[in-house]
mmCIF file of C-alpha atoms in Angstrom:
data_model
loop_
_atom_site.group_PDB
_atom_site.id
_atom_site.type_symbol
_atom_site.label_atom_id
_atom_site.label_comp_id
_atom_site.label_asym_id
_atom_site.label_seq_id
_atom_site.Cartn_x
_atom_site.Cartn_y
_atom_site.Cartn_z
ATOM 1 C CA MET O 1 -131.599 -84.601 -3.506
ATOM 2 C CA LEU O 2 -127.892 -83.849 -3.571
ATOM 3 C CA ASP O 3 -127.494 -81.721 -6.715
ATOM 4 C CA PHE O 4 -123.725 -81.228 -6.816
ATOM 5 C CA ASN O 5 -123.303 -79.724 -10.269
ATOM 6 C CA ALA O 6 -126.554 -78.010 -11.132
ATOM 7 C CA GLN O 7 -126.362 -75.491 -13.966
ATOM 8 C CA THR O 8 -128.324 -72.296 -14.454
ATOM 9 C CA ALA O 9 -131.643 -72.460 -16.255
ATOM 10 C CA GLU O 10 -130.152 -70.546 -19.205
ATOM 11 C CA THR O 11 -127.482 -73.174 -19.884
ATOM 12 C CA PRO O 12 -128.267 -75.006 -23.143
ATOM 13 C CA VAL O 13 -128.159 -78.757 -22.669
ATOM 14 C CA ALA O 14 -127.641 -80.804 -25.801
ATOM 15 C CA PRO O 15 -129.883 -83.886 -26.163
ATOM 16 C CA ARG O 16 -126.795 -86.060 -25.958
ATOM 17 C CA LEU O 17 -126.124 -85.040 -22.370
ATOM 18 C CA LYS O 18 -129.000 -85.249 -19.919
ATOM 19 C CA PRO O 19 -128.874 -85.358 -16.106
ATOM 20 C CA ILE O 20 -128.764 -88.769 -14.478
ATOM 21 C CA HIS O 21 -129.705 -89.906 -10.989
ATOM 22 C CA ILE O 22 -127.421 -92.200 -9.010
ATOM 23 C CA GLY O 23 -129.678 -92.759 -6.039
ATOM 24 C CA PRO O 24 -129.966 -89.320 -4.373
ATOM 25 C CA VAL O 25 -126.958 -87.950 -6.263
ATOM 26 C CA VAL O 26 -127.860 -85.922 -9.346
ATOM 27 C CA LEU O 27 -125.224 -85.572 -12.053
ATOM 28 C CA GLU O 28 -126.216 -82.773 -14.404
ATOM 29 C CA ALA O 29 -123.210 -83.669 -16.535
ATOM 30 C CA PRO O 30 -122.594 -87.446 -16.747
ATOM 31 C CA VAL O 31 -118.968 -87.207 -17.877
ATOM 32 C CA ILE O 32 -117.059 -89.213 -15.288
ATOM 33 C CA LEU O 33 -113.377 -89.556 -14.456
ATOM 34 C CA ALA O 34 -112.621 -93.283 -14.566
ATOM 35 C CA PRO O 35 -110.890 -95.037 -11.668
ATOM 36 C CA MET O 36 -107.258 -95.620 -12.654
ATOM 37 C CA SER O 37 -104.669 -97.259 -10.422
ATOM 38 C CA GLY O 38 -101.741 -94.957 -9.776
ATOM 39 C CA VAL O 39 -103.494 -92.026 -11.452
ATOM 40 C CA THR O 40 -106.782 -91.009 -9.837
ATOM 41 C CA ASP O 41 -105.341 -90.242 -6.428
ATOM 42 C CA MET O 42 -106.506 -87.291 -4.353
ATOM 43 C CA PRO O 43 -104.152 -84.710 -5.932
ATOM 44 C CA PHE O 44 -105.350 -85.563 -9.449
ATOM 45 C CA ARG O 45 -109.036 -85.881 -8.538
ATOM 46 C CA ARG O 46 -108.934 -82.537 -6.751
ATOM 47 C CA LEU O 47 -107.486 -80.875 -9.854
ATOM 48 C CA VAL O 48 -110.156 -82.417 -12.086
ATOM 49 C CA LYS O 49 -112.854 -81.076 -9.783
ATOM 50 C CA LYS O 50 -111.201 -77.660 -9.487
ATOM 51 C CA TYR O 51 -111.202 -77.261 -13.248
ATOM 52 C CA GLY O 52 -114.852 -78.198 -13.593
ATOM 53 C CA GLY O 53 -115.066 -81.991 -13.704
ATOM 54 C CA GLY O 54 -118.178 -83.857 -12.601
ATOM 55 C CA LEU O 55 -118.012 -87.177 -10.777
ATOM 56 C CA VAL O 56 -114.552 -88.499 -9.890
ATOM 57 C CA VAL O 57 -113.742 -92.059 -8.825
ATOM 58 C CA SER O 58 -110.837 -93.207 -6.663
ATOM 59 C CA GLU O 59 -108.202 -95.708 -7.613
ATOM 60 C CA MET O 60 -109.298 -99.318 -7.169
ATOM 61 C CA ILE O 61 -108.977 -100.215 -3.480
ATOM 62 C CA ALA O 62 -108.744 -103.770 -2.161
ATOM 63 C CA SER O 63 -111.601 -104.306 0.290
ATOM 64 C CA GLN O 64 -109.544 -106.609 2.503
ATOM 65 C CA ALA O 65 -106.795 -103.996 2.861
ATOM 66 C CA MET O 66 -109.431 -101.355 3.578
ATOM 67 C CA ILE O 67 -110.873 -103.133 6.588
ATOM 68 C CA ARG O 68 -107.368 -103.845 7.895
ATOM 69 C CA GLU O 69 -106.859 -100.092 7.698
ATOM 70 C CA ASN O 70 -103.660 -100.514 5.769
ATOM 71 C CA ILE O 71 -101.867 -97.140 5.813
ATOM 72 C CA LYS O 72 -101.311 -97.063 2.052
ATOM 73 C CA THR O 73 -104.915 -98.041 1.422
ATOM 74 C CA LEU O 74 -106.268 -95.349 3.721
ATOM 75 C CA GLN O 75 -104.123 -92.845 1.828
ATOM 76 C CA MET O 76 -105.650 -94.052 -1.448
ATOM 77 C CA ALA O 77 -109.147 -93.578 -0.022
ATOM 78 C CA GLN O 78 -108.384 -90.145 1.405
ATOM 79 C CA ARG O 79 -110.670 -87.450 0.055
ATOM 80 C CA SER O 80 -111.154 -83.711 0.237
ATOM 81 C CA GLU O 81 -114.346 -81.660 0.376
ATOM 82 C CA GLU O 82 -113.568 -80.158 -3.039
ATOM 83 C CA GLU O 83 -114.076 -83.570 -4.629
ATOM 84 C CA ASN O 84 -117.780 -83.868 -3.804
ATOM 85 C CA PRO O 85 -119.455 -85.915 -5.038
ATOM 86 C CA MET O 86 -116.854 -88.654 -4.920
ATOM 87 C CA ALA O 87 -116.995 -92.394 -5.506
ATOM 88 C CA VAL O 88 -114.587 -94.934 -4.035
ATOM 89 C CA GLN O 89 -114.041 -98.068 -6.073
ATOM 90 C CA LEU O 90 -113.676 -101.338 -4.170
ATOM 91 C CA ALA O 91 -112.437 -104.705 -5.382
ATOM 92 C CA GLY O 92 -112.716 -108.029 -3.605
ATOM 93 C CA CYS O 93 -114.186 -111.505 -3.680
ATOM 94 C CA GLU O 94 -115.736 -111.869 -0.202
ATOM 95 C CA PRO O 95 -119.263 -110.437 0.141
ATOM 96 C CA GLU O 96 -118.995 -109.693 3.864
ATOM 97 C CA VAL O 97 -115.635 -107.981 3.484
ATOM 98 C CA MET O 98 -116.893 -105.888 0.571
ATOM 99 C CA GLY O 99 -119.856 -104.822 2.657
ATOM 100 C CA GLU O 100 -117.676 -103.902 5.612
ATOM 101 C CA ALA O 101 -115.269 -101.932 3.419
ATOM 102 C CA ALA O 102 -118.187 -100.089 1.825
ATOM 103 C CA LYS O 103 -119.551 -99.144 5.250
ATOM 104 C CA LEU O 104 -116.141 -97.831 6.326
ATOM 105 C CA ASN O 105 -116.051 -95.567 3.300
ATOM 106 C CA GLU O 106 -119.605 -94.398 3.900
ATOM 107 C CA ASP O 107 -118.606 -93.455 7.439
ATOM 108 C CA ARG O 108 -115.650 -91.507 5.998
ATOM 109 C CA GLY O 109 -117.993 -89.323 3.953
ATOM 110 C CA VAL O 110 -117.906 -90.941 0.517
ATOM 111 C CA HIS O 111 -121.050 -90.392 -1.590
ATOM 112 C CA ILE O 112 -120.952 -93.442 -3.881
ATOM 113 C CA ILE O 113 -119.408 -96.918 -3.712
ATOM 114 C CA ASP O 114 -118.298 -98.388 -7.035
ATOM 115 C CA ILE O 115 -117.651 -102.134 -7.359
ATOM 116 C CA ASN O 116 -114.925 -103.356 -9.702
ATOM 117 C CA PHE O 117 -115.837 -106.274 -11.955
ATOM 118 C CA GLY O 118 -113.589 -105.025 -14.740
ATOM 119 C CA CYS O 119 -109.927 -105.042 -13.724
ATOM 120 C CA PRO O 120 -108.053 -107.458 -16.053
ATOM 121 C CA VAL O 121 -104.744 -107.541 -14.132
ATOM 122 C CA LYS O 122 -103.583 -111.092 -13.361
ATOM 123 C CA LYS O 123 -102.898 -110.383 -9.688
ATOM 124 C CA VAL O 124 -106.486 -109.218 -9.203
ATOM 125 C CA VAL O 125 -108.041 -111.911 -11.373
ATOM 126 C CA ASN O 126 -106.050 -114.661 -9.671
ATOM 127 C CA GLY O 127 -107.504 -113.423 -6.381
ATOM 128 C CA HIS O 128 -110.982 -114.070 -7.836
ATOM 129 C CA ALA O 129 -111.753 -110.346 -7.975
ATOM 130 C CA GLY O 130 -112.095 -107.782 -10.758
ATOM 131 C CA SER O 131 -113.167 -109.186 -14.121
ATOM 132 C CA SER O 132 -112.844 -112.740 -12.777
ATOM 133 C CA LEU O 133 -116.227 -112.227 -11.127
ATOM 134 C CA MET O 134 -117.904 -111.977 -14.524
ATOM 135 C CA ARG O 135 -117.315 -115.731 -14.829
ATOM 136 C CA ASP O 136 -119.341 -116.501 -11.686
ATOM 137 C CA GLU O 137 -122.641 -114.647 -11.811
ATOM 138 C CA LEU O 138 -123.994 -116.320 -8.672
ATOM 139 C CA HIS O 139 -121.047 -115.230 -6.550
ATOM 140 C CA ALA O 140 -121.045 -111.821 -8.245
ATOM 141 C CA ALA O 141 -124.662 -111.365 -7.177
ATOM 142 C CA LYS O 142 -123.755 -112.172 -3.569
ATOM 143 C CA ILE O 143 -121.084 -109.458 -3.598
ATOM 144 C CA LEU O 144 -123.435 -106.921 -5.152
ATOM 145 C CA GLU O 145 -126.226 -107.703 -2.702
ATOM 146 C CA ALA O 146 -123.961 -107.632 0.376
ATOM 147 C CA THR O 147 -122.442 -104.295 -0.605
ATOM 148 C CA VAL O 148 -125.790 -102.662 -1.337
ATOM 149 C CA LYS O 149 -127.266 -103.883 1.958
ATOM 150 C CA ALA O 150 -124.264 -102.637 3.965
ATOM 151 C CA VAL O 151 -124.700 -98.941 3.095
ATOM 152 C CA LYS O 152 -127.314 -96.258 2.629
ATOM 153 C CA ILE O 153 -125.380 -94.473 -0.114
ATOM 154 C CA PRO O 154 -125.768 -95.626 -3.759
ATOM 155 C CA VAL O 155 -123.624 -98.440 -5.128
ATOM 156 C CA THR O 156 -122.539 -98.621 -8.768
ATOM 157 C CA LEU O 157 -120.773 -101.244 -10.865
ATOM 158 C CA LYS O 158 -117.968 -101.088 -13.423
ATOM 159 C CA MET O 159 -117.397 -104.090 -15.669
ATOM 160 C CA ARG O 160 -116.340 -105.257 -19.120
ATOM 161 C CA MET O 161 -118.314 -106.909 -21.913
ATOM 162 C CA GLY O 162 -117.429 -110.308 -20.499
ATOM 163 C CA TRP O 163 -114.480 -112.585 -19.829
ATOM 164 C CA ASN O 164 -113.934 -113.260 -23.539
ATOM 165 C CA HIS O 165 -115.911 -113.084 -26.765
ATOM 166 C CA GLU O 166 -117.428 -116.500 -26.066
ATOM 167 C CA SER O 167 -119.017 -115.212 -22.856
ATOM 168 C CA LEU O 168 -120.330 -111.687 -23.449
ATOM 169 C CA ASN O 169 -122.585 -111.675 -20.388
ATOM 170 C CA ALA O 170 -122.485 -107.982 -19.462
ATOM 171 C CA PRO O 171 -126.205 -107.440 -20.318
ATOM 172 C CA ARG O 172 -127.274 -110.339 -18.104
ATOM 173 C CA LEU O 173 -124.954 -109.321 -15.276
ATOM 174 C CA ALA O 174 -126.167 -105.726 -15.510
ATOM 175 C CA LYS O 175 -129.742 -106.929 -15.000
ATOM 176 C CA ILE O 176 -128.627 -109.014 -12.015
ATOM 177 C CA ALA O 177 -126.914 -105.909 -10.643
ATOM 178 C CA GLU O 178 -130.027 -103.791 -11.090
ATOM 179 C CA ASP O 179 -132.110 -106.413 -9.285
ATOM 180 C CA CYS O 180 -129.572 -106.314 -6.412
ATOM 181 C CA GLY O 181 -130.018 -102.553 -6.050
ATOM 182 C CA ILE O 182 -127.090 -101.232 -8.114
ATOM 183 C CA LYS O 183 -127.851 -97.672 -9.267
ATOM 184 C CA MET O 184 -125.559 -97.276 -12.298
ATOM 185 C CA VAL O 185 -123.436 -99.519 -14.528
ATOM 186 C CA SER O 186 -120.303 -98.481 -16.429
ATOM 187 C CA VAL O 187 -119.145 -100.771 -19.220
ATOM 188 C CA HIS O 188 -115.677 -100.869 -20.756
ATOM 189 C CA GLY O 189 -116.183 -102.004 -24.330
ATOM 190 C CA ARG O 190 -113.589 -104.793 -24.197
ATOM 191 C CA THR O 191 -113.423 -108.275 -22.724
ATOM 192 C CA ARG O 192 -111.025 -109.221 -19.979
ATOM 193 C CA CYS O 193 -108.966 -111.279 -22.395
ATOM 194 C CA GLN O 194 -108.478 -108.251 -24.624
ATOM 195 C CA PHE O 195 -106.938 -106.270 -21.765
ATOM 196 C CA TYR O 196 -106.450 -102.919 -23.585
ATOM 197 C CA GLU O 197 -105.810 -104.305 -27.062
ATOM 198 C CA GLY O 198 -107.925 -103.577 -30.092
ATOM 199 C CA GLN O 199 -110.740 -101.038 -30.205
ATOM 200 C CA ALA O 200 -113.462 -100.629 -27.599
ATOM 201 C CA ASP O 201 -116.804 -101.944 -28.897
ATOM 202 C CA TRP O 202 -119.171 -99.100 -28.060
ATOM 203 C CA ALA O 203 -122.006 -100.674 -30.068
ATOM 204 C CA PHE O 204 -122.063 -103.701 -27.754
ATOM 205 C CA ILE O 205 -122.794 -101.429 -24.792
ATOM 206 C CA ARG O 206 -126.226 -100.770 -26.316
ATOM 207 C CA LYS O 207 -127.177 -104.346 -25.343
ATOM 208 C CA VAL O 208 -126.465 -103.465 -21.729
ATOM 209 C CA LYS O 209 -128.481 -100.253 -22.047
ATOM 210 C CA GLU O 210 -131.436 -102.217 -23.413
ATOM 211 C CA ALA O 211 -131.254 -104.749 -20.572
ATOM 212 C CA VAL O 212 -131.675 -102.302 -17.666
ATOM 213 C CA SER O 213 -133.492 -99.146 -16.642
ATOM 214 C CA ILE O 214 -130.655 -97.695 -14.527
ATOM 215 C CA PRO O 215 -128.090 -95.320 -16.102
ATOM 216 C CA VAL O 216 -125.429 -96.938 -18.278
ATOM 217 C CA ILE O 217 -122.070 -95.259 -18.905
ATOM 218 C CA ALA O 218 -119.825 -96.006 -21.900
ATOM 219 C CA ASN O 219 -116.101 -96.422 -21.236
ATOM 220 C CA GLY O 220 -113.026 -97.248 -23.294
ATOM 221 C CA ASP O 221 -111.046 -95.278 -25.912
ATOM 222 C CA ILE O 222 -112.866 -91.998 -25.290
ATOM 223 C CA ASN O 223 -109.779 -89.874 -25.747
ATOM 224 C CA GLU O 224 -110.973 -86.979 -27.909
ATOM 225 C CA PHE O 225 -114.197 -85.073 -28.516
ATOM 226 C CA PRO O 226 -115.442 -87.056 -31.564
ATOM 227 C CA ASP O 227 -114.901 -90.281 -29.591
ATOM 228 C CA ALA O 228 -117.549 -89.257 -27.058
ATOM 229 C CA LEU O 229 -120.094 -88.424 -29.759
ATOM 230 C CA ARG O 230 -119.502 -91.741 -31.491
ATOM 231 C CA ALA O 231 -119.599 -93.701 -28.234
ATOM 232 C CA LEU O 232 -122.905 -92.136 -27.225
ATOM 233 C CA GLU O 233 -124.389 -92.645 -30.690
ATOM 234 C CA LEU O 234 -123.412 -96.308 -30.935
ATOM 235 C CA SER O 235 -124.124 -97.289 -27.330
ATOM 236 C CA GLY O 236 -127.182 -95.224 -26.506
ATOM 237 C CA ALA O 237 -125.518 -94.747 -23.115
ATOM 238 C CA ASP O 238 -126.466 -92.045 -20.652
ATOM 239 C CA GLY O 239 -122.935 -90.686 -20.317
ATOM 240 C CA VAL O 240 -119.261 -91.371 -20.831
ATOM 241 C CA MET O 241 -116.381 -92.307 -18.568
ATOM 242 C CA ILE O 242 -112.951 -90.965 -19.502
ATOM 243 C CA GLY O 243 -109.768 -92.716 -18.444
ATOM 244 C CA ARG O 244 -106.491 -92.398 -20.322
ATOM 245 C CA GLY O 245 -107.854 -89.423 -22.262
ATOM 246 C CA ALA O 246 -107.453 -87.388 -19.072
ATOM 247 C CA TYR O 247 -103.719 -88.149 -18.719
ATOM 248 C CA GLY O 248 -101.976 -84.788 -18.440
ATOM 249 C CA ARG O 249 -105.313 -83.008 -18.968
ATOM 250 C CA PRO O 250 -107.211 -82.588 -15.692
ATOM 251 C CA TRP O 251 -109.249 -79.925 -17.508
ATOM 252 C CA PHE O 252 -110.419 -82.378 -20.206
ATOM 253 C CA ILE O 253 -113.489 -83.625 -18.304
ATOM 254 C CA LYS O 254 -114.855 -80.076 -18.134
ATOM 255 C CA GLN O 255 -114.016 -79.484 -21.800
ATOM 256 C CA MET O 256 -115.952 -82.619 -22.722
ATOM 257 C CA ILE O 257 -118.945 -81.528 -20.661
ATOM 258 C CA GLU O 258 -119.056 -78.180 -22.470
ATOM 259 C CA PHE O 259 -118.580 -79.808 -25.865
ATOM 260 C CA LEU O 260 -121.425 -82.285 -25.346
ATOM 261 C CA ARG O 261 -123.700 -79.458 -24.214
ATOM 262 C CA THR O 262 -122.912 -76.940 -26.931
ATOM 263 C CA GLY O 263 -121.261 -78.790 -29.806
ATOM 264 C CA VAL O 264 -118.358 -76.339 -29.588
ATOM 265 C CA ILE O 265 -114.881 -77.498 -28.579
ATOM 266 C CA PRO O 266 -113.728 -75.179 -25.794
ATOM 267 C CA PRO O 267 -110.095 -74.027 -25.791
ATOM 268 C CA ALA O 268 -107.527 -75.773 -23.638
ATOM 269 C CA PRO O 269 -105.871 -73.698 -20.915
ATOM 270 C CA SER O 270 -103.141 -71.364 -22.128
ATOM 271 C CA LEU O 271 -99.522 -72.412 -21.730
ATOM 272 C CA LYS O 272 -99.245 -70.086 -18.743
ATOM 273 C CA GLU O 273 -102.288 -71.723 -17.159
ATOM 274 C CA GLN O 274 -100.891 -75.171 -17.920
ATOM 275 C CA LEU O 275 -97.626 -74.263 -16.197
ATOM 276 C CA ASN O 276 -99.593 -73.153 -13.144
ATOM 277 C CA ILE O 277 -101.575 -76.418 -13.183
ATOM 278 C CA ILE O 278 -98.425 -78.547 -13.410
ATOM 279 C CA THR O 279 -96.846 -76.601 -10.559
ATOM 280 C CA GLU O 280 -99.968 -76.921 -8.420
ATOM 281 C CA HIS O 281 -100.206 -80.651 -9.145
ATOM 282 C CA LEU O 282 -96.533 -81.213 -8.320
ATOM 283 C CA GLU O 283 -96.769 -79.425 -4.980
ATOM 284 C CA SER O 284 -99.972 -81.299 -4.146
ATOM 285 C CA MET O 285 -98.293 -84.657 -4.800
ATOM 286 C CA LEU O 286 -95.309 -83.714 -2.648
ATOM 287 C CA SER O 287 -97.626 -82.694 0.178
ATOM 288 C CA HIS O 288 -99.764 -85.829 -0.130
ATOM 289 C CA TYR O 289 -97.004 -88.449 -0.475
ATOM 290 C CA GLY O 290 -93.849 -86.802 0.826
ATOM 291 C CA VAL O 291 -90.895 -85.775 -1.318
ATOM 292 C CA ASN O 292 -89.489 -89.176 -2.361
ATOM 293 C CA THR O 293 -92.736 -90.908 -3.311
ATOM 294 C CA GLY O 294 -94.292 -87.677 -4.538
ATOM 295 C CA LEU O 295 -91.439 -87.025 -6.957
ATOM 296 C CA ARG O 296 -91.535 -90.589 -8.273
ATOM 297 C CA ILE O 297 -95.266 -90.384 -8.971
ATOM 298 C CA ALA O 298 -94.971 -86.852 -10.348
ATOM 299 C CA ARG O 299 -92.579 -87.889 -13.124
ATOM 300 C CA LYS O 300 -95.243 -89.716 -15.120
ATOM 301 C CA HIS O 301 -97.716 -86.851 -14.767
ATOM 302 C CA ILE O 302 -95.091 -84.312 -15.868
ATOM 303 C CA GLY O 303 -94.432 -86.512 -18.888
ATOM 304 C CA TRP O 304 -98.119 -86.563 -19.792
ATOM 305 C CA TYR O 305 -98.461 -82.798 -19.362
ATOM 306 C CA SER O 306 -95.561 -82.130 -21.731
ATOM 307 C CA LYS O 307 -96.654 -84.570 -24.437
ATOM 308 C CA GLY O 308 -96.889 -82.895 -27.834
ATOM 309 C CA LEU O 309 -94.965 -79.774 -26.860
ATOM 310 C CA PRO O 310 -91.640 -78.911 -28.553
ATOM 311 C CA SER O 311 -88.575 -80.690 -27.115
ATOM 312 C CA SER O 312 -90.788 -82.647 -24.714
ATOM 313 C CA SER O 313 -88.863 -85.916 -25.100
ATOM 314 C CA GLU O 314 -85.621 -84.278 -23.957
ATOM 315 C CA PHE O 315 -87.492 -82.613 -21.116
ATOM 316 C CA ARG O 316 -88.982 -85.906 -19.937
ATOM 317 C CA ALA O 317 -85.608 -87.622 -20.078
ATOM 318 C CA ALA O 318 -84.094 -84.883 -17.936
ATOM 319 C CA VAL O 319 -86.909 -85.025 -15.366
ATOM 320 C CA ASN O 320 -86.481 -88.793 -15.072
ATOM 321 C CA THR O 321 -82.779 -88.514 -14.257
ATOM 322 C CA VAL O 322 -82.777 -85.918 -11.449
ATOM 323 C CA ASP O 323 -83.569 -86.689 -7.807
ATOM 324 C CA SER O 324 -83.800 -83.171 -6.422
ATOM 325 C CA ILE O 325 -87.216 -81.551 -6.303
ATOM 326 C CA ASP O 326 -85.604 -78.152 -6.817
ATOM 327 C CA ALA O 327 -83.970 -79.509 -9.965
ATOM 328 C CA VAL O 328 -87.357 -80.703 -11.237
ATOM 329 C CA ARG O 329 -88.918 -77.317 -10.520
ATOM 330 C CA GLY O 330 -86.071 -75.682 -12.424
ATOM 331 C CA LEU O 331 -86.473 -78.030 -15.385
ATOM 332 C CA ILE O 332 -90.193 -77.253 -15.583
ATOM 333 C CA ASP O 333 -89.570 -73.491 -15.538
ATOM 334 C CA ASN O 334 -86.789 -73.757 -18.125
ATOM 335 C CA PHE O 335 -88.956 -75.930 -20.371
ATOM 336 C CA PHE O 336 -91.888 -73.523 -20.366
ATOM 337 C CA GLU O 337 -89.946 -70.256 -20.493
ATOM 338 C CA PRO O 338 -89.176 -70.281 -24.256
ATOM 339 C CA LEU O 339 -92.644 -71.612 -25.035
ATOM 340 C CA LEU O 340 -94.251 -68.743 -23.132
ATOM 341 C CA GLU O 341 -91.977 -66.192 -24.781
ATOM 342 C CA LYS O 342 -92.902 -67.535 -28.202
ATOM 343 C CA ALA O 343 -96.618 -67.472 -27.355
ATOM 344 C CA ALA O 344 -96.487 -63.884 -26.054
#
């Protein structure tokens, strides 16, 4: 078995956090970085792994674009050895194309294929992909079956509770997925029609857990440490998937793992360490995308990193108005300098 994050025998493991098996992949710590478009690119995933995260999942990738070997899509699917194990999330509505895209990713060294049945965005839904597939269980089953048959690596599924509150079919679809050979299901505790409004219904996820024997992961609104405890308690899930809670905190996945094992909230990195992380992330984005695109993408991450720190709104405004990478580097140093002096 591929045990990518085994711990020593002395490490105390809280009952709330037990190892799970995703096919041959063993996750000792089922705290997963959620796939997020425009966020979970290689530079961010690599940072999450470097600072102790478990499983990371790519941005959602269109299967049709993948098999056409679209340059931007191949960049989205690019991975590094430090990310192991890594999952690539695919979206699409054609079973054969999904299978072919999955095989391409398997050949590129990916360890897990994740299928998207949860994206609520109109462009995706209007293409009969994402959460739209929850309205057509027969066609959904064809996609699941074709993808599983196309690869030897495990295939997982991410979905919502249902299309709306009149069709909460996630438990039934999870059972269909298990019968098709899916090895893990992640459930966002909202319907498609809710988008990201309201509060995630972690208690509903328990119905999915009771319907299948494969691991079930709770997702949605897990932004702080008590959220994970409550989500696990209400859902009975085998682990949690963290999305927006990781914005500006690539170290948060590891913190959550330690908290769920020990019950103790570990400290965040020091301000000096955070400055080093921001700098490393910035340079990684510039290297990955080039200066122009890298700087544009970096602005939102820099904003997330600075959230909650003194004078952060002025800092963000300044970063968003300069076009020189040297100017951005200077703004970052000038922002942190008084904070570090005060902390010394």
